[in-house]
């Protein structure tokens, strides 16, 4: 089940396109002004946001052709790979809390972060469109019709999608809480608080968690990686809605250093959640496909 060298090179080429176009060339668009500052959508003005979406589309388009003839399957890695470079270069949530020490400031920060992941999802979606456009143009019409007929024949498709979306949020949130857990200490008011995970720990936790989710929804619900990818933009909102209240922020600001959070999910930046969540979802999906093929053809 090991990937061939040519397939590994195609994956590296597609990811490399996103790394160059977004991760490196577009870095000045979002580079924080403060030392150890974080990458946030608010760092971009309107023009910068439009340029970024355009570059994401271009990365998907180029990624499609450099990974030919598997561009539809591999090119989607380009845009999230570029965002992943930003996610690693960024400061962390603890640094953001240190820059915003008061309760009012932190309330404003979390209010802004709650739905920020939707912007990064738009960037990823632009990369997906860059892949789908040439795929649709170059694919044969009868193939598309056959795929549509197969898809429309499933009466429980929408139920599976709903289950996949909700389940992805809950499973990913639970798994991230296990894999990204740093130092946890007892707290008389909150029960316990967790310290800011290192960036490497965040990368591992989000990749593995969404890899598991992508595998599960493909294996048991027969749906694609789109829904776990969308779920990646909702985990942050779910965590903030569940764990970040005014009383909690007041207690944290008054009693604990800025490196502590009520739950690990709120210590992960939206760009980190979306970038690595997307890559993990795609990886888990294809692992499920390969596993299913292996079971059908190699188990007697």
Tab-separated table of C-alpha atoms in Angstrom:
chain	number	residue	atom	x	y	z
A	1	UNK	CA	0.000	0.000	0.000
A	2	UNK	CA	3.020	2.262	-0.110
A	3	UNK	CA	2.878	5.214	-2.503
A	4	UNK	CA	5.067	5.044	-5.585
A	5	UNK	CA	7.941	7.478	-6.014
A	6	UNK	CA	6.159	9.234	-8.882
A	7	UNK	CA	3.056	9.750	-6.719
A	8	UNK	CA	5.141	11.124	-3.859
A	9	UNK	CA	6.782	13.555	-6.289
A	10	UNK	CA	3.391	14.703	-7.571
A	11	UNK	CA	2.173	15.315	-4.018
A	12	UNK	CA	5.358	17.235	-3.198
A	13	UNK	CA	5.025	19.296	-6.384
A	14	UNK	CA	1.403	20.252	-5.691
A	15	UNK	CA	2.170	21.149	-2.076
A	16	UNK	CA	5.263	23.044	-3.205
A	17	UNK	CA	3.180	25.268	-5.482
A	18	UNK	CA	1.085	26.383	-2.514
A	19	UNK	CA	4.153	26.806	-0.316
A	20	UNK	CA	5.773	29.112	-2.877
A	21	UNK	CA	2.740	31.133	-3.999
A	22	UNK	CA	1.048	31.522	-0.603
A	23	UNK	CA	3.448	30.471	2.126
A	24	UNK	CA	6.446	32.457	0.873
A	25	UNK	CA	5.485	35.035	-1.778
A	26	UNK	CA	2.255	36.144	-0.057
A	27	UNK	CA	3.723	36.219	3.457
A	28	UNK	CA	4.148	40.042	3.439
A	29	UNK	CA	0.365	40.353	3.045
A	30	UNK	CA	-0.257	38.852	6.465
A	31	UNK	CA	3.030	39.225	8.323
A	32	UNK	CA	2.302	40.421	11.892
A	33	UNK	CA	3.614	43.833	12.849
A	34	UNK	CA	4.482	42.722	16.392
A	35	UNK	CA	7.296	40.404	17.363
A	36	UNK	CA	5.736	36.960	17.940
A	37	UNK	CA	2.476	38.332	16.555
A	38	UNK	CA	-0.099	35.916	15.171
A	39	UNK	CA	-1.411	35.381	11.665
A	40	UNK	CA	-5.002	36.572	11.564
A	41	UNK	CA	-7.448	37.476	8.836
A	42	UNK	CA	-7.501	40.963	10.357
A	43	UNK	CA	-3.895	41.445	9.229
A	44	UNK	CA	-5.207	41.637	5.656
A	45	UNK	CA	-6.924	44.630	4.117
A	46	UNK	CA	-9.557	44.108	1.420
A	47	UNK	CA	-7.015	44.242	-1.390
A	48	UNK	CA	-4.768	41.751	0.371
A	49	UNK	CA	-7.690	39.381	0.940
A	50	UNK	CA	-8.609	39.494	-2.752
A	51	UNK	CA	-4.992	38.859	-3.757
A	52	UNK	CA	-4.775	35.924	-1.354
A	53	UNK	CA	-7.949	34.320	-2.706
A	54	UNK	CA	-6.615	34.810	-6.230
A	55	UNK	CA	-3.305	33.197	-5.320
A	56	UNK	CA	-5.153	30.286	-3.711
A	57	UNK	CA	-7.088	29.780	-6.944
A	58	UNK	CA	-3.854	29.972	-8.948
A	59	UNK	CA	-2.132	27.502	-6.637
A	60	UNK	CA	-4.937	24.998	-7.166
A	61	UNK	CA	-4.842	25.546	-10.918
A	62	UNK	CA	-1.074	25.079	-11.159
A	63	UNK	CA	-1.198	22.236	-8.638
A	64	UNK	CA	-3.671	20.438	-10.898
A	65	UNK	CA	-1.291	20.451	-13.845
A	66	UNK	CA	1.961	19.724	-11.979
A	67	UNK	CA	0.361	16.611	-10.480
A	68	UNK	CA	-1.197	15.445	-13.769
A	69	UNK	CA	-2.831	12.961	-14.414
A	70	UNK	CA	-3.904	12.904	-10.760
A	71	UNK	CA	-4.439	16.633	-10.488
A	72	UNK	CA	-8.028	16.380	-9.255
A	73	UNK	CA	-6.948	14.159	-6.380
A	74	UNK	CA	-3.669	15.891	-5.462
A	75	UNK	CA	-3.966	19.533	-6.556
A	76	UNK	CA	-6.327	20.306	-3.653
A	77	UNK	CA	-3.309	20.090	-1.316
A	78	UNK	CA	-1.760	23.256	-2.771
A	79	UNK	CA	-3.732	25.997	-0.983
A	80	UNK	CA	-3.816	24.414	2.505
A	81	UNK	CA	-0.090	23.636	2.219
A	82	UNK	CA	0.581	27.329	1.682
A	83	UNK	CA	-1.560	28.265	4.676
A	84	UNK	CA	0.264	25.616	6.705
A	85	UNK	CA	3.504	27.598	6.298
A	86	UNK	CA	1.780	30.643	7.761
A	87	UNK	CA	0.336	28.520	10.553
A	88	UNK	CA	3.808	27.356	11.565
A	89	UNK	CA	5.442	30.780	11.254
A	90	UNK	CA	2.741	32.498	13.303
A	91	UNK	CA	2.974	33.308	16.964
A	92	UNK	CA	0.580	31.440	19.231
A	93	UNK	CA	-2.569	32.201	21.165
A	94	UNK	CA	-0.604	32.694	24.377
A	95	UNK	CA	1.295	35.549	22.727
A	96	UNK	CA	-2.011	37.042	21.599
A	97	UNK	CA	-3.346	36.864	25.157
A	98	UNK	CA	-0.192	38.577	26.439
A	99	UNK	CA	-0.758	41.398	23.962
A	100	UNK	CA	-4.374	41.678	25.175
A	101	UNK	CA	-4.234	41.310	28.969
A	102	UNK	CA	-7.577	42.826	29.984
A	103	UNK	CA	-10.916	41.040	30.000
A	104	UNK	CA	-12.431	43.493	27.506
A	105	UNK	CA	-9.507	43.043	25.118
A	106	UNK	CA	-9.715	39.271	25.297
A	107	UNK	CA	-13.453	39.339	24.743
A	108	UNK	CA	-12.868	41.339	21.565
A	109	UNK	CA	-10.114	38.960	20.453
A	110	UNK	CA	-12.231	35.834	20.883
A	111	UNK	CA	-15.239	37.512	19.260
A	112	UNK	CA	-13.062	38.159	16.214
A	113	UNK	CA	-11.563	34.675	16.207
A	114	UNK	CA	-14.878	32.861	16.609
A	115	UNK	CA	-15.775	32.909	12.914
A	116	UNK	CA	-12.397	33.815	11.427
A	117	UNK	CA	-11.867	30.244	10.249
A	118	UNK	CA	-14.592	30.805	7.654
A	119	UNK	CA	-12.281	33.245	5.877
A	120	UNK	CA	-9.475	30.676	5.746
A	121	UNK	CA	-12.031	28.158	4.496
A	122	UNK	CA	-12.817	30.538	1.619
A	123	UNK	CA	-9.110	30.599	0.772
A	124	UNK	CA	-8.997	26.793	0.761
A	125	UNK	CA	-12.196	26.685	-1.303
A	126	UNK	CA	-10.617	29.018	-3.880
A	127	UNK	CA	-7.794	26.512	-4.230
A	128	UNK	CA	-10.331	23.718	-4.678
A	129	UNK	CA	-12.075	25.730	-7.411
A	130	UNK	CA	-8.709	26.162	-9.132
A	131	UNK	CA	-8.497	22.375	-9.285
A	132	UNK	CA	-12.119	21.693	-10.253
A	133	UNK	CA	-12.260	24.212	-13.105
A	134	UNK	CA	-9.714	22.526	-15.411
A	135	UNK	CA	-10.960	19.150	-14.228
A	136	UNK	CA	-14.483	19.969	-15.399
A	137	UNK	CA	-13.238	21.433	-18.678
A	138	UNK	CA	-10.969	18.517	-19.495
A	139	UNK	CA	-13.190	15.681	-18.235
A	140	UNK	CA	-15.534	13.839	-20.572
A	141	UNK	CA	-19.243	14.741	-20.205
A	142	UNK	CA	-20.365	11.125	-19.970
A	143	UNK	CA	-18.076	10.569	-16.992
A	144	UNK	CA	-19.589	13.512	-15.132
A	145	UNK	CA	-23.086	12.264	-15.929
A	146	UNK	CA	-22.288	8.806	-14.616
A	147	UNK	CA	-20.901	10.202	-11.396
A	148	UNK	CA	-23.988	12.365	-10.953
A	149	UNK	CA	-26.298	9.419	-11.499
A	150	UNK	CA	-24.474	7.372	-8.893
A	151	UNK	CA	-24.543	10.255	-6.434
A	152	UNK	CA	-28.235	10.981	-6.959
A	153	UNK	CA	-29.142	7.324	-6.428
A	154	UNK	CA	-28.333	7.522	-2.708
A	155	UNK	CA	-31.515	8.381	-0.764
A	156	UNK	CA	-29.658	8.974	2.489
A	157	UNK	CA	-27.001	11.255	1.033
A	158	UNK	CA	-28.092	14.387	2.861
A	159	UNK	CA	-28.489	12.588	6.160
A	160	UNK	CA	-24.962	11.203	5.827
A	161	UNK	CA	-23.633	14.672	5.045
A	162	UNK	CA	-25.328	16.147	8.132
A	163	UNK	CA	-23.976	13.350	10.318
A	164	UNK	CA	-20.516	13.750	8.777
A	165	UNK	CA	-20.472	17.497	9.410
A	166	UNK	CA	-21.681	17.397	13.002
A	167	UNK	CA	-19.738	14.260	13.827
A	168	UNK	CA	-16.544	15.702	12.350
A	169	UNK	CA	-16.750	18.758	14.606
A	170	UNK	CA	-17.363	16.703	17.746
A	171	UNK	CA	-14.835	13.948	17.006
A	172	UNK	CA	-12.106	16.374	15.939
A	173	UNK	CA	-12.700	18.542	19.000
A	174	UNK	CA	-12.465	15.505	21.284
A	175	UNK	CA	-9.346	14.072	19.619
A	176	UNK	CA	-7.532	17.409	19.528
A	177	UNK	CA	-8.159	17.692	23.253
A	178	UNK	CA	-6.287	14.412	23.687
A	179	UNK	CA	-3.436	14.791	21.181
A	180	UNK	CA	-2.664	18.491	21.752
A	181	UNK	CA	-2.906	18.419	25.526
A	182	UNK	CA	0.025	20.142	27.197
A	183	UNK	CA	0.497	20.733	30.927
A	184	UNK	CA	-2.849	20.548	32.725
A	185	UNK	CA	-3.276	21.952	36.213
A	186	UNK	CA	-6.116	21.937	38.716
A	187	UNK	CA	-8.200	25.092	38.986
A	188	UNK	CA	-10.730	25.645	41.760
A	189	UNK	CA	-13.178	27.514	39.515
A	190	UNK	CA	-12.816	25.778	36.143
A	191	UNK	CA	-11.799	22.335	37.314
A	192	UNK	CA	-8.644	22.401	35.239
A	193	UNK	CA	-6.846	24.534	32.676
A	194	UNK	CA	-4.382	23.549	29.969
A	195	UNK	CA	-1.191	25.284	28.877
A	196	UNK	CA	-0.514	26.496	25.345
A	197	UNK	CA	0.653	23.528	23.216
A	198	UNK	CA	3.822	23.883	21.146
A	199	UNK	CA	3.291	24.423	17.423
A	200	UNK	CA	4.601	20.949	16.607
A	201	UNK	CA	2.082	19.442	18.977
A	202	UNK	CA	-0.699	21.451	17.347
A	203	UNK	CA	0.351	20.292	13.877
A	204	UNK	CA	0.387	16.657	14.988
A	205	UNK	CA	-2.906	16.864	16.879
A	206	UNK	CA	-4.911	18.582	14.142
A	207	UNK	CA	-3.483	16.422	11.345
A	208	UNK	CA	-4.115	13.157	13.183
A	209	UNK	CA	-7.553	14.193	14.470
A	210	UNK	CA	-8.851	15.219	11.052
A	211	UNK	CA	-7.081	12.301	9.420
A	212	UNK	CA	-9.126	10.048	11.677
A	213	UNK	CA	-12.291	11.995	10.896
A	214	UNK	CA	-11.646	11.846	7.146
A	215	UNK	CA	-11.085	8.092	7.379
A	216	UNK	CA	-14.240	7.502	9.415
A	217	UNK	CA	-16.643	9.558	7.279
A	218	UNK	CA	-15.374	7.959	4.084
A	219	UNK	CA	-15.405	4.413	5.480
A	220	UNK	CA	-18.771	4.508	7.253
A	221	UNK	CA	-20.756	7.360	5.706
A	222	UNK	CA	-19.346	7.189	2.155
A	223	UNK	CA	-18.894	10.956	1.875
A	224	UNK	CA	-15.889	12.973	0.758
A	225	UNK	CA	-13.330	15.113	2.533
A	226	UNK	CA	-15.278	18.321	1.843
A	227	UNK	CA	-17.381	17.891	4.983
A	228	UNK	CA	-14.518	17.307	7.435
A	229	UNK	CA	-12.786	20.259	5.775
A	230	UNK	CA	-15.809	22.473	6.446
A	231	UNK	CA	-15.923	21.092	9.979
A	232	UNK	CA	-12.367	22.349	10.445
A	233	UNK	CA	-13.703	25.887	10.186
A	234	UNK	CA	-16.343	25.200	12.865
A	235	UNK	CA	-14.255	23.594	15.621
A	236	UNK	CA	-12.890	26.966	16.746
A	237	UNK	CA	-16.381	28.471	16.896
A	238	UNK	CA	-17.616	25.457	18.837
A	239	UNK	CA	-14.745	25.701	21.326
A	240	UNK	CA	-15.155	29.440	21.884
A	241	UNK	CA	-18.942	29.154	22.232
A	242	UNK	CA	-18.595	26.312	24.738
A	243	UNK	CA	-15.640	27.354	26.881
A	244	UNK	CA	-15.103	31.112	26.538
A	245	UNK	CA	-17.503	33.127	28.669
A	246	UNK	CA	-17.040	36.487	30.355
A	247	UNK	CA	-16.690	34.917	33.799
A	248	UNK	CA	-14.087	32.475	32.485
A	249	UNK	CA	-12.054	35.229	30.837
A	250	UNK	CA	-12.230	37.327	33.987
A	251	UNK	CA	-10.965	34.445	36.087
A	252	UNK	CA	-8.140	33.661	33.656
A	253	UNK	CA	-7.063	37.295	33.391
A	254	UNK	CA	-7.004	37.791	37.151
A	255	UNK	CA	-5.676	34.457	38.383
A	256	UNK	CA	-3.550	32.713	35.752
A	257	UNK	CA	-0.716	33.449	33.316
A	258	UNK	CA	-1.665	34.070	29.702
A	259	UNK	CA	-0.410	30.638	28.635
A	260	UNK	CA	-3.400	28.857	30.227
A	261	UNK	CA	-6.742	28.200	28.526
A	262	UNK	CA	-10.009	26.563	29.605
A	263	UNK	CA	-9.788	24.079	26.712
A	264	UNK	CA	-7.064	23.206	24.233
A	265	UNK	CA	-9.271	23.942	21.194
A	266	UNK	CA	-9.284	27.662	22.001
A	267	UNK	CA	-5.476	27.717	22.133
A	268	UNK	CA	-5.259	26.846	18.420
A	269	UNK	CA	-5.424	29.628	15.851
A	270	UNK	CA	-8.107	29.401	13.140
A	271	UNK	CA	-5.478	29.347	10.365
A	272	UNK	CA	-3.830	26.368	12.068
A	273	UNK	CA	-7.142	24.552	12.449
A	274	UNK	CA	-8.182	25.057	8.825
A	275	UNK	CA	-4.794	24.442	7.190
A	276	UNK	CA	-3.897	21.231	8.999
A	277	UNK	CA	-7.526	20.150	9.296
A	278	UNK	CA	-7.871	20.268	5.505
A	279	UNK	CA	-4.647	18.359	4.885
A	280	UNK	CA	-5.608	15.798	7.518
A	281	UNK	CA	-9.113	15.361	6.071
A	282	UNK	CA	-7.769	14.763	2.564
A	283	UNK	CA	-5.162	12.331	3.861
A	284	UNK	CA	-7.684	10.391	5.941
A	285	UNK	CA	-10.056	10.165	2.988
A	286	UNK	CA	-7.447	8.628	0.697
A	287	UNK	CA	-6.236	6.295	3.422
A	288	UNK	CA	-9.811	5.012	3.659
A	289	UNK	CA	-9.950	4.556	-0.112
A	290	UNK	CA	-6.685	2.607	-0.120
A	291	UNK	CA	-7.740	0.533	2.874
A	292	UNK	CA	-11.049	-0.351	1.209
A	293	UNK	CA	-9.223	-1.364	-1.972
A	294	UNK	CA	-6.773	-3.473	0.021
A	295	UNK	CA	-9.586	-5.282	1.828
A	296	UNK	CA	-11.415	-6.018	-1.406
A	297	UNK	CA	-8.417	-7.265	-3.382
A	298	UNK	CA	-5.925	-8.706	-0.925
A	299	UNK	CA	-7.986	-10.382	1.794
A	300	UNK	CA	-9.230	-13.843	0.792
